[in-house]
Tab-separated table of C-alpha atoms and ligand atoms in Angstrom:
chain	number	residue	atom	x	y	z
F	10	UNK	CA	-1.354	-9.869	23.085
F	11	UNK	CA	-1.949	-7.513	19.960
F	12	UNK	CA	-3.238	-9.778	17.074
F	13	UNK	CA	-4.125	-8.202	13.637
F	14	UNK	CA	-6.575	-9.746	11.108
F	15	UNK	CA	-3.779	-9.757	8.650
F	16	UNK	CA	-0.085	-8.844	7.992
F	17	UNK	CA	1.233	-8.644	4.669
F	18	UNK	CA	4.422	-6.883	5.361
F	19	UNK	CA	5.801	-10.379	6.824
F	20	UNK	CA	4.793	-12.033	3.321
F	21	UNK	CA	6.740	-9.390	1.585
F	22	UNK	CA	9.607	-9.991	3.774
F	23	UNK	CA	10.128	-13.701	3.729
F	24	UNK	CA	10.511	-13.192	-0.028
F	25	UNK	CA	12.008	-9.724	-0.244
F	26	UNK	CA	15.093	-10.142	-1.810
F	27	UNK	CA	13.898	-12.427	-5.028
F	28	UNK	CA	10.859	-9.562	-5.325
F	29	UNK	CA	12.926	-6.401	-5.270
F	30	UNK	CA	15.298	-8.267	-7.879
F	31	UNK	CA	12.866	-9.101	-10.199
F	32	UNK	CA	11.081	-5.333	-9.433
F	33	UNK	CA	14.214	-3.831	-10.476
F	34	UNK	CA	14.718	-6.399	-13.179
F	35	UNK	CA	11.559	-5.190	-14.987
F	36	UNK	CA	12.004	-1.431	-14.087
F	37	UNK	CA	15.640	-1.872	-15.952
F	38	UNK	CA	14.088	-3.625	-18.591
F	39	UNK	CA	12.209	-0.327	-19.853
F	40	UNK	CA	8.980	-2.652	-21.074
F	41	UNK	CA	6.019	-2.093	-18.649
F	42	UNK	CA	2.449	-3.143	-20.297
F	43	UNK	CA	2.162	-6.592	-21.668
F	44	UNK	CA	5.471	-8.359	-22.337
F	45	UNK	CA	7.636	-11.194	-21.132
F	46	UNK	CA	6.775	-11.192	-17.087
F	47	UNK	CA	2.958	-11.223	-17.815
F	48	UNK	CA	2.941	-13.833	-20.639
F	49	UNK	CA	5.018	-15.998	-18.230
F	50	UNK	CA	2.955	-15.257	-15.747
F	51	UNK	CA	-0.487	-16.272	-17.734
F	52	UNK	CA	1.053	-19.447	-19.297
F	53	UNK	CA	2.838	-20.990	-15.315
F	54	UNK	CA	-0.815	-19.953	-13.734
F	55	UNK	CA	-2.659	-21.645	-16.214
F	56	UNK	CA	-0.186	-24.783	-15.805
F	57	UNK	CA	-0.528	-24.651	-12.137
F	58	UNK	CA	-4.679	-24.477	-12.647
F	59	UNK	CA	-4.879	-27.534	-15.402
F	60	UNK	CA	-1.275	-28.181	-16.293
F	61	UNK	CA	-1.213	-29.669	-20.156
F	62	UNK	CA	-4.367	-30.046	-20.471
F	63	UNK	CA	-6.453	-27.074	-22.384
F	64	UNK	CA	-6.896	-23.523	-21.205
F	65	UNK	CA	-5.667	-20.218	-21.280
F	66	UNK	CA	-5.356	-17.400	-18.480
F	67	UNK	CA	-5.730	-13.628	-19.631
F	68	UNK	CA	-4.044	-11.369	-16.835
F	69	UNK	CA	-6.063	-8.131	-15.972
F	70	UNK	CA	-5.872	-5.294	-13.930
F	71	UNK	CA	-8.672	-6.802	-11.035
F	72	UNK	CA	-10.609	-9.271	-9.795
F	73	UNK	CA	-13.787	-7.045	-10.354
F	74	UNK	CA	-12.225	-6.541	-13.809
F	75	UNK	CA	-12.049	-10.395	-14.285
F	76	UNK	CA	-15.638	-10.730	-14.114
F	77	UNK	CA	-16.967	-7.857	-15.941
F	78	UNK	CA	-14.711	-8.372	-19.026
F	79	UNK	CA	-15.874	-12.431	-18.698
F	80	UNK	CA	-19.642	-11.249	-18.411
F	81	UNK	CA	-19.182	-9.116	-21.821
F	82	UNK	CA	-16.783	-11.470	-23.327
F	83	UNK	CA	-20.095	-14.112	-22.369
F	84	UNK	CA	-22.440	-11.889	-24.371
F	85	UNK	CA	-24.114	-10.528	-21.254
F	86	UNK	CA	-25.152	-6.931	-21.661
F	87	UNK	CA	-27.923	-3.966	-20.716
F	88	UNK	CA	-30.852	-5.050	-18.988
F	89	UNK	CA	-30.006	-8.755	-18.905
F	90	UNK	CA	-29.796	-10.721	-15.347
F	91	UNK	CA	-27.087	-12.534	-13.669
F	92	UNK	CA	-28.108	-14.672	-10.514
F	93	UNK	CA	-25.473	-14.697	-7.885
F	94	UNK	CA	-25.894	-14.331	-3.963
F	95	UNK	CA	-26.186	-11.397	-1.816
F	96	UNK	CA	-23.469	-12.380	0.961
F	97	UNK	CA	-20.373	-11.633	-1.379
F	98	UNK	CA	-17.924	-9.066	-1.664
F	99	UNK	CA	-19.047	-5.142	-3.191
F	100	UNK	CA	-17.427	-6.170	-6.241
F	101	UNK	CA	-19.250	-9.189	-7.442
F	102	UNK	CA	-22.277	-6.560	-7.974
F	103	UNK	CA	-20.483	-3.812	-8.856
F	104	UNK	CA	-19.046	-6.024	-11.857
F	105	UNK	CA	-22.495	-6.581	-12.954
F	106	UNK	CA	-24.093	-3.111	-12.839
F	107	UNK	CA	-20.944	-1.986	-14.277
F	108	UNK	CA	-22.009	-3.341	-17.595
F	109	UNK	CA	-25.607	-2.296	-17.256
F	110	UNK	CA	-26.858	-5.935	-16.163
F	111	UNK	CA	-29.305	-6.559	-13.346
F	112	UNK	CA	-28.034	-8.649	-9.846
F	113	UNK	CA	-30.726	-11.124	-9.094
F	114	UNK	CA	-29.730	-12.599	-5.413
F	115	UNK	CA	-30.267	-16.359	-4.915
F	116	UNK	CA	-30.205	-17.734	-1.352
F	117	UNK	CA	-27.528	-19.602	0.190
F	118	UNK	CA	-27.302	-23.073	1.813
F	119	UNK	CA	-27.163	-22.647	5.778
F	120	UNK	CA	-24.643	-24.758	6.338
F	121	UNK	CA	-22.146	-24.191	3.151
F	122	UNK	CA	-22.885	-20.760	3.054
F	123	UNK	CA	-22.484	-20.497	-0.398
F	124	UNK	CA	-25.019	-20.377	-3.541
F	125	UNK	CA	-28.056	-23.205	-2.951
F	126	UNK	CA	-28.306	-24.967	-6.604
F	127	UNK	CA	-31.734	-25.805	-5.348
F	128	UNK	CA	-32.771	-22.111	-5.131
F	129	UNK	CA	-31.053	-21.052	-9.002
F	130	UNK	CA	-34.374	-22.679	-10.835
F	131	UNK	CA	-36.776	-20.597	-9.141
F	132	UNK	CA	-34.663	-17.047	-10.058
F	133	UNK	CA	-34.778	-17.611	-13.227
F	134	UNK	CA	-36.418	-15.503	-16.003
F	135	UNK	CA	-36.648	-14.936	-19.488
F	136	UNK	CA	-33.812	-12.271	-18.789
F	137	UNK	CA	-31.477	-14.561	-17.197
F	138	UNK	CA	-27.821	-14.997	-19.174
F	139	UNK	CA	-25.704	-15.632	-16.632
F	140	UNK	CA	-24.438	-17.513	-13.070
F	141	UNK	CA	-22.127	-16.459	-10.900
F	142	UNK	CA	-21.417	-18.814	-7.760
F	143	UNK	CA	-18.712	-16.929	-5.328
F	144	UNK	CA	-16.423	-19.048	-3.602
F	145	UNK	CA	-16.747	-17.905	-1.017
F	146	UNK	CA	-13.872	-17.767	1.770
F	147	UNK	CA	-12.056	-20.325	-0.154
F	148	UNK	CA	-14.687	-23.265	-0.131
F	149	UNK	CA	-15.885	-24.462	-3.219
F	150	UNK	CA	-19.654	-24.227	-4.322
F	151	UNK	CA	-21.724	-27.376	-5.399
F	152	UNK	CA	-20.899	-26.965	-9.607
F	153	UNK	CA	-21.832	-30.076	-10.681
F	154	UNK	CA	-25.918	-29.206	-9.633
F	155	UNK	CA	-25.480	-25.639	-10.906
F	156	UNK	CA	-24.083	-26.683	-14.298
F	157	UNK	CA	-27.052	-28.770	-14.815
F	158	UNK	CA	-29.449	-26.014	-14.365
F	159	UNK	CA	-27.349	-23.424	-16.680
F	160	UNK	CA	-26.891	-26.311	-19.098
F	161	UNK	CA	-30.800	-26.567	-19.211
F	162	UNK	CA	-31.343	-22.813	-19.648
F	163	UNK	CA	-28.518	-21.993	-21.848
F	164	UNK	CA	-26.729	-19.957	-18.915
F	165	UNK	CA	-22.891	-19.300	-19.100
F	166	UNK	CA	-21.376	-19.535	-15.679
F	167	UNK	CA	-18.489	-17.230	-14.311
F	168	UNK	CA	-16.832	-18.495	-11.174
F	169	UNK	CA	-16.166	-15.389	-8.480
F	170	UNK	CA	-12.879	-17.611	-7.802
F	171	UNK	CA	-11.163	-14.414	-6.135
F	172	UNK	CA	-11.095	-16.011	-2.605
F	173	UNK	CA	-10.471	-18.895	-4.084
F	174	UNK	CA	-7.060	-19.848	-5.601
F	175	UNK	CA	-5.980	-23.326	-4.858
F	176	UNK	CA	-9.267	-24.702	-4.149
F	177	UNK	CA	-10.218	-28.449	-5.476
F	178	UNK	CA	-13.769	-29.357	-6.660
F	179	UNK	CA	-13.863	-33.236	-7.274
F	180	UNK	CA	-10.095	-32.707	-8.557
F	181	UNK	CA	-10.451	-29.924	-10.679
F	182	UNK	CA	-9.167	-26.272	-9.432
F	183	UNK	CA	-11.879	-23.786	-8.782
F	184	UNK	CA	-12.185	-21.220	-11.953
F	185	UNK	CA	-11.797	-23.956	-14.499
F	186	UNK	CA	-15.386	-25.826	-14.221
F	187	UNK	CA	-17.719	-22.836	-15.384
F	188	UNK	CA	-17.294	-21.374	-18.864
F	189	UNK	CA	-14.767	-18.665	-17.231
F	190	UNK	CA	-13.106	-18.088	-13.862
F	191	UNK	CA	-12.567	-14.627	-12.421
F	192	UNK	CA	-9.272	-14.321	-10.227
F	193	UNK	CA	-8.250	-11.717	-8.227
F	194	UNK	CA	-4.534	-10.612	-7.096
F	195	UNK	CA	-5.509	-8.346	-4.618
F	196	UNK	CA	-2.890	-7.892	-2.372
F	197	UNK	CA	-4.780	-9.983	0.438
F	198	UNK	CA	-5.656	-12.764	-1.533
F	199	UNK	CA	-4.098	-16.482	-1.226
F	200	UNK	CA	-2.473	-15.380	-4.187
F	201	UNK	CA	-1.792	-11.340	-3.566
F	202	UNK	CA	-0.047	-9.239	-5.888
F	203	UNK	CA	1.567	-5.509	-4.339
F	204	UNK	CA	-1.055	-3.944	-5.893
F	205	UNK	CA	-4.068	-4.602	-8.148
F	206	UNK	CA	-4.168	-7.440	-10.583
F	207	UNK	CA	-6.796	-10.388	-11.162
F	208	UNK	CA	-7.005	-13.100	-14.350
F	209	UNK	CA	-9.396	-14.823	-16.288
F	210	UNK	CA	-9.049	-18.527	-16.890
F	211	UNK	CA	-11.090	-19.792	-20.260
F	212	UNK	CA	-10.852	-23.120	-22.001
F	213	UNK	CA	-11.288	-22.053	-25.463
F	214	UNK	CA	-8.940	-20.036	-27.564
F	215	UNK	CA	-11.771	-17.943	-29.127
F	216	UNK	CA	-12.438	-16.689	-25.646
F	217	UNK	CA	-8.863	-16.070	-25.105
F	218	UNK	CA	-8.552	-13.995	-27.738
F	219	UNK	CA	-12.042	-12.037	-27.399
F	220	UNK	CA	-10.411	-11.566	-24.050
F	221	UNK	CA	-7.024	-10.190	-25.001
F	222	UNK	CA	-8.891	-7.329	-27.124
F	223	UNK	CA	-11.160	-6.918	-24.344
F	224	UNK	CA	-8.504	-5.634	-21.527
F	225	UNK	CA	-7.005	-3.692	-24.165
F	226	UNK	CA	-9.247	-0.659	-25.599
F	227	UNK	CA	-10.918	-3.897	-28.339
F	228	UNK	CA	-7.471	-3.964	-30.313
F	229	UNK	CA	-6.020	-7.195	-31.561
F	230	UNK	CA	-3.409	-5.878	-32.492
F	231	UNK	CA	-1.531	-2.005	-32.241
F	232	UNK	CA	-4.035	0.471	-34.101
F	233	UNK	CA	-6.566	-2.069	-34.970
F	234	UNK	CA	-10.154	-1.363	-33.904
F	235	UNK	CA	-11.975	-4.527	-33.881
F	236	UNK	CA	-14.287	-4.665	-31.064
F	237	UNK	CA	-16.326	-2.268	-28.966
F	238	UNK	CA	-16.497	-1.986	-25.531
F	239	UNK	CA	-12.805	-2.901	-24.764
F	240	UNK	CA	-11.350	-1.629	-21.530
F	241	UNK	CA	-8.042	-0.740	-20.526
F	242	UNK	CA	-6.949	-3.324	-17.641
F	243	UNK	CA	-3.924	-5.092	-18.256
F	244	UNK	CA	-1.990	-7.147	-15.575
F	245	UNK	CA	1.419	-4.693	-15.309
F	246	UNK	CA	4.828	-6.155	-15.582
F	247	UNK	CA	5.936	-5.587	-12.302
F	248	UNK	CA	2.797	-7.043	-10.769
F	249	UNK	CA	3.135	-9.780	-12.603
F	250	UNK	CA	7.103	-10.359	-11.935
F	251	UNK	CA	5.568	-10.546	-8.313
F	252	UNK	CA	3.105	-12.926	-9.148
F	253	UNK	CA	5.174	-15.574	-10.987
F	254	UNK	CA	7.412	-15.445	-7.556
F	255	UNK	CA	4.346	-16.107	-5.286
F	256	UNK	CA	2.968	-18.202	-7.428
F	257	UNK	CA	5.939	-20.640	-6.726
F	258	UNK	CA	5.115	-20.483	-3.153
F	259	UNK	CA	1.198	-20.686	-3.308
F	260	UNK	CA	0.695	-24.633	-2.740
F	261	UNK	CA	3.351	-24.377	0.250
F	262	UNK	CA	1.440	-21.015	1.622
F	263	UNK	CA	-2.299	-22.745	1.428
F	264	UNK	CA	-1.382	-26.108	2.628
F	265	UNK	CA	-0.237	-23.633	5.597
F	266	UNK	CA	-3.887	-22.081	6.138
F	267	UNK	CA	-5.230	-25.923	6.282
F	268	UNK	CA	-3.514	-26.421	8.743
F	269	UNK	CA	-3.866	-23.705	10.597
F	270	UNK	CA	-7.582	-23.601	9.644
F	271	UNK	CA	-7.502	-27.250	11.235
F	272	UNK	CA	-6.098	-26.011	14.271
F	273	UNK	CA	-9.023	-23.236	14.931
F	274	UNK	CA	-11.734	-25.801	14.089
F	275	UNK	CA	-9.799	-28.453	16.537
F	276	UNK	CA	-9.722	-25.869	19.312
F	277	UNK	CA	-13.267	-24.751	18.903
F	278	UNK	CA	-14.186	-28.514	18.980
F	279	UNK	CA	-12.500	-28.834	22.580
F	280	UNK	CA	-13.897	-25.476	23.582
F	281	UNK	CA	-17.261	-26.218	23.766
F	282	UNK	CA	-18.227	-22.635	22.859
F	283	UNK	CA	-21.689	-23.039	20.868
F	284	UNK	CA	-20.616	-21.395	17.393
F	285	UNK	CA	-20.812	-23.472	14.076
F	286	UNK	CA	-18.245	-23.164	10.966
F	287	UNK	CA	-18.341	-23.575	7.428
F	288	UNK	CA	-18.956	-26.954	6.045
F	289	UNK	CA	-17.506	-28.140	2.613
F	290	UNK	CA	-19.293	-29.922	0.064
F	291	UNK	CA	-17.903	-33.675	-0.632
F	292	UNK	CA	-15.207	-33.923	-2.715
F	293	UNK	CA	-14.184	-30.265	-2.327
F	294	UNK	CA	-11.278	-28.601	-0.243
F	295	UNK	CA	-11.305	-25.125	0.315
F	296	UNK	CA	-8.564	-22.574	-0.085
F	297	UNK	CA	-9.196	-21.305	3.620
F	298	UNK	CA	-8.840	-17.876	2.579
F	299	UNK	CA	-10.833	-16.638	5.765
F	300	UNK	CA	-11.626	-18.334	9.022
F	301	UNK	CA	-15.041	-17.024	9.472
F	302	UNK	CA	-17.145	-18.496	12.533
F	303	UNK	CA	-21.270	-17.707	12.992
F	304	UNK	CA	-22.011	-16.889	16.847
F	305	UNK	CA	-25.309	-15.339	17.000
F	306	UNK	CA	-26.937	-12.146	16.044
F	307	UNK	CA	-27.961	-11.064	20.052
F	308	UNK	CA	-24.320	-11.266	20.853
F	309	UNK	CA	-22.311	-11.081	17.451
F	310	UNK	CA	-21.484	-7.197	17.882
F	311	UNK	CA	-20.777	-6.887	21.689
F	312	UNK	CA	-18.084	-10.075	20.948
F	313	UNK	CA	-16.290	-7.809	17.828
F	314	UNK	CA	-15.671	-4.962	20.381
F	315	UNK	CA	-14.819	-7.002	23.719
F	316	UNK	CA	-12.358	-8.788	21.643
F	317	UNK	CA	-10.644	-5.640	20.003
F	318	UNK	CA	-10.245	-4.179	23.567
F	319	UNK	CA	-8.257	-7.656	24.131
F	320	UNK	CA	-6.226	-6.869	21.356
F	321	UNK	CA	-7.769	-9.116	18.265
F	322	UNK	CA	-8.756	-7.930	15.292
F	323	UNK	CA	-11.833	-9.443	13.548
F	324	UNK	CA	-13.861	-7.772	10.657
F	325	UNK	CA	-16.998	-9.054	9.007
F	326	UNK	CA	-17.144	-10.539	5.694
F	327	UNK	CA	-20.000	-9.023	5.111
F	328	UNK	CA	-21.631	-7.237	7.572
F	329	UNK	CA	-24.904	-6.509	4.827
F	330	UNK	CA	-26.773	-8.876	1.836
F	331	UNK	CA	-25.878	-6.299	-1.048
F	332	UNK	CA	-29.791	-5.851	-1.670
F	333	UNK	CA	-29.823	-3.805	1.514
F	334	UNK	CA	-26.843	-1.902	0.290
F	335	UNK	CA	-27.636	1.656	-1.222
F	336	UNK	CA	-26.247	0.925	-4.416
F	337	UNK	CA	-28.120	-2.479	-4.807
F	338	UNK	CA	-30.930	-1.619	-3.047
F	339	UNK	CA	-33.579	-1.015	-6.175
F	340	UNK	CA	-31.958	-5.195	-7.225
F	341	UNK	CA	-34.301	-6.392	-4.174
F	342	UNK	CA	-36.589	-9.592	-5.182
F	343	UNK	CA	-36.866	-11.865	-2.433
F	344	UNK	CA	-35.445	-11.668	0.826
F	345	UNK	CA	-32.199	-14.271	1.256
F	346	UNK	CA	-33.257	-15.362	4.694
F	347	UNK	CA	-30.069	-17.914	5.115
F	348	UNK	CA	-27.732	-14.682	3.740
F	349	UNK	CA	-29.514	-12.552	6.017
F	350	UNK	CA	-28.602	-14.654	9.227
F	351	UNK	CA	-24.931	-15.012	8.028
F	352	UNK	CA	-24.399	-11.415	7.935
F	353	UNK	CA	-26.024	-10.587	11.181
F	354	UNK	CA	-24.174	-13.019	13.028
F	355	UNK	CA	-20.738	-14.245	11.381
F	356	UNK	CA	-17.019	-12.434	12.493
F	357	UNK	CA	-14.109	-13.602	10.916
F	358	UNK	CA	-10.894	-14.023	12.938
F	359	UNK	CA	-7.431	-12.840	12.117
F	360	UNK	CA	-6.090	-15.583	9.564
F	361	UNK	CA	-3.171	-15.723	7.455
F	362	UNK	CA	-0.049	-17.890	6.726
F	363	UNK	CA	1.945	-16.646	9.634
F	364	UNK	CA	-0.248	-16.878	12.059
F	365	UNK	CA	0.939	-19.103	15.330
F	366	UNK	CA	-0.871	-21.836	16.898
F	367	UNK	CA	-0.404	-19.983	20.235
F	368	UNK	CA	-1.543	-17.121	18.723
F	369	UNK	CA	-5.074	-19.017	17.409
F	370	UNK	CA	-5.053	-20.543	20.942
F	371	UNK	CA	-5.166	-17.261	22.207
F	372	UNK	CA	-7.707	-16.024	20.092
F	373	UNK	CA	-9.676	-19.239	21.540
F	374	UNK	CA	-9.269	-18.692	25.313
F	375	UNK	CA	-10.225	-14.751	24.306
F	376	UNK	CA	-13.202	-15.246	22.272
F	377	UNK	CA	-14.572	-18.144	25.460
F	378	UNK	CA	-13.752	-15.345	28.150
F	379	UNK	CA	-15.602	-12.949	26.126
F	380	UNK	CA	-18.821	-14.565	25.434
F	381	UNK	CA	-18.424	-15.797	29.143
F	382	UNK	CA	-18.934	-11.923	30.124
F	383	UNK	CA	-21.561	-11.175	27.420
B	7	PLP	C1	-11.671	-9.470	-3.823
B	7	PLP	C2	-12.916	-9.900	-4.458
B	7	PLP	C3	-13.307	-9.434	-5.708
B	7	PLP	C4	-12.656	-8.287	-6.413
B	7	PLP	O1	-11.309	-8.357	-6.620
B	7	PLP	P1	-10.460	-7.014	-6.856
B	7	PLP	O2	-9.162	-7.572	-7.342
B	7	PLP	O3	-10.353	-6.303	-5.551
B	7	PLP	O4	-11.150	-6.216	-7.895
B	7	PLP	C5	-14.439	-9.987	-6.294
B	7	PLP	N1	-15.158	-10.933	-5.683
B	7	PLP	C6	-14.831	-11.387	-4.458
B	7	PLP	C7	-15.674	-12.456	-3.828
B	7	PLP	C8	-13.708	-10.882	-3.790
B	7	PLP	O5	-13.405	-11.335	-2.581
């Protein structure tokens, strides 16, 4: 049996006619930067993230572009530090050198995998401005600890939501707790547009609006220069036609991956292979945007290929800490021993809404027979 990590073509297809309509609807419409589909867009995301209560969502043109226009629109700048972890995706860094600021790496916990609050306390200098926890493969960091700590230093937070959309922290979505939340639309995500698009989520309407001149060159309004350092990223129209259709089907699509996430942790319970999974924090649920199990770093890369030759796709999310990448390298502090061991020994299995149970069970019985031969 030939599984892939991920098919997006069947997501397309179950909505396909309602997408090329509304496609065609805005190609027809001749209005393709900022109009109706992206302020509908921004106002039903933001209902589905708090409903009535207050807070605004500014579309953009990426995830990565979500958190570097949050990190200016938060004051952060040249030469100042932002403490986030070193087992994320490229872009959490890149957004942060992109703007001249400095990545300091904070270790994770073991058994979350995501950002210790313990650990934030001790990275802190006098150049510190700014946290960002990722949430990462869906699950929800511990906030409520790392609030405290930016509260006492006078540290904004951005959440890296972009694997996150849907995700609960002690009843609250993920990427409305911090001071902003970066989204991203990639076309992979829970929430994937066909193409590139990502959104901020802010509470406060002076952020909004610092924000809206921020994605677009520092205008507030056509031919009006009011700020520097705007950028041109704009959610398009057609993108976010797309978005305000998937968006409909988003709850339906992640109560999906629960279940299916469920259904790989049941069947690794029964299969008494000795590989641990992700925890959650109390009072979270995650957004299961990968299934991501940690063998063990002796037989982690002999298991990738003897399962491709079966036919299953896995891929590692991520395979380095960033400090060891050669664009993050000169960032190094400290080494992040608990990152370190994740990304020598985690693979993440082929996961999305469509997958079938016989399909995980297969992935099961494969993965046993595998390590069985290693
Ligand atoms: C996907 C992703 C991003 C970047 O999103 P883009 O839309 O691809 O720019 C940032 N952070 C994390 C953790 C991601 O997974």
């Amino acid at each position: 049996m030939e599984i892939p990590f991920l098919d997006l073509r069947t997501q397309y297809l179950e909505l396909k006619e309602e997408i090329d309509y509304a496609v065609a609807k805005v190609l027809n419409s001749g209005w393709y930067i900022l109009g109706k589909e992206c302020n509908e867009f921004e106002s039903e995301f933001k209902k589905y993230l708090v409903d009535d209560n207050e807070g605004y969502v500014i579309g953009v043109n990426s995830g990565t572009d979500a958190l570097k226009l949050s990190l200016l629109a938060a004051g952060v700048g040249h030469g100042d530090e932002v403490i986030t972890v070193a087992n994320t995706a490229i872009p959490t860094a890149t957004a942060i050198c992109s703007i001249g600021a400095i990545p300091v790496f904070c270790d994770v916990d073991p058994k979350t995998w995501l950002i210790n609050p313990d650990l934030i306390e001790a990275s802190i200098t006098r150049k510190t401005k700014c946290i960002i926890p990722v949430h990462l493969y869906g699950a929800a960091c511990n906030l409520e600890p790392l609030l405290n700590v930016a509260q006492r230093y006078g540290l904004s937070v951005i959440e890296d939501v972009a694997q996150a959309t849907g995700a609960d922290y002690l009843g609250r979505k993920c990427g409305t707790i911090g001071d902003f939340g970066a989204f991203s639309f990639y076309p992979s995500k829970n929430l994937g547009a066909n193409g590139d698009g990502g959104a901020v989520f802010v509470r406060k309407s002076a952020q909004r609006d610092l924000l809206r001149m921020l994605r677009n060159y520092g205008q507030s309004s056509r031919y009006s220069a009011d700020i520097q350092g705007g950028e041109n990223s704009r959610l398009d129209e057609i993108q976010a036609a797309i978005l305000r259709i998937k968006l409909r089907h988003l709850n339906r699509w992640n109560k999906k991956r629960f279940e299916l996430s469920r259904y790989y942790r049941e069947g690794f319970k029964v299969s008494g292979l000795d590989l641990s999974l992700q925890e959650e924090y109390k009072g979270t649920s995650s957004a299961n945007h990968l299934f991501v199990v940690k063998s063990n770093r002796d037989i982690r890369d002999r298991l990738i290929h003897k399962m491709s030759e079966r036919g299953i796709q896995t891929l590692i999310h991520y395979p380095y800490p960033l400090y060891l990448q050669p664009a993050f390298k000169r960032y190094i502090r400290i080494k992040n021993e608990s990152s370190e061991e994740l990304c020598a020994s985690i693979l993440s299995l082929p996961f999305h809404q469509y997958l079938r149970l016989d399909e995980i069970d297969y992935v099961i019985k494969t993965m046993r027979e595998c390590i069985n031969e290693i």
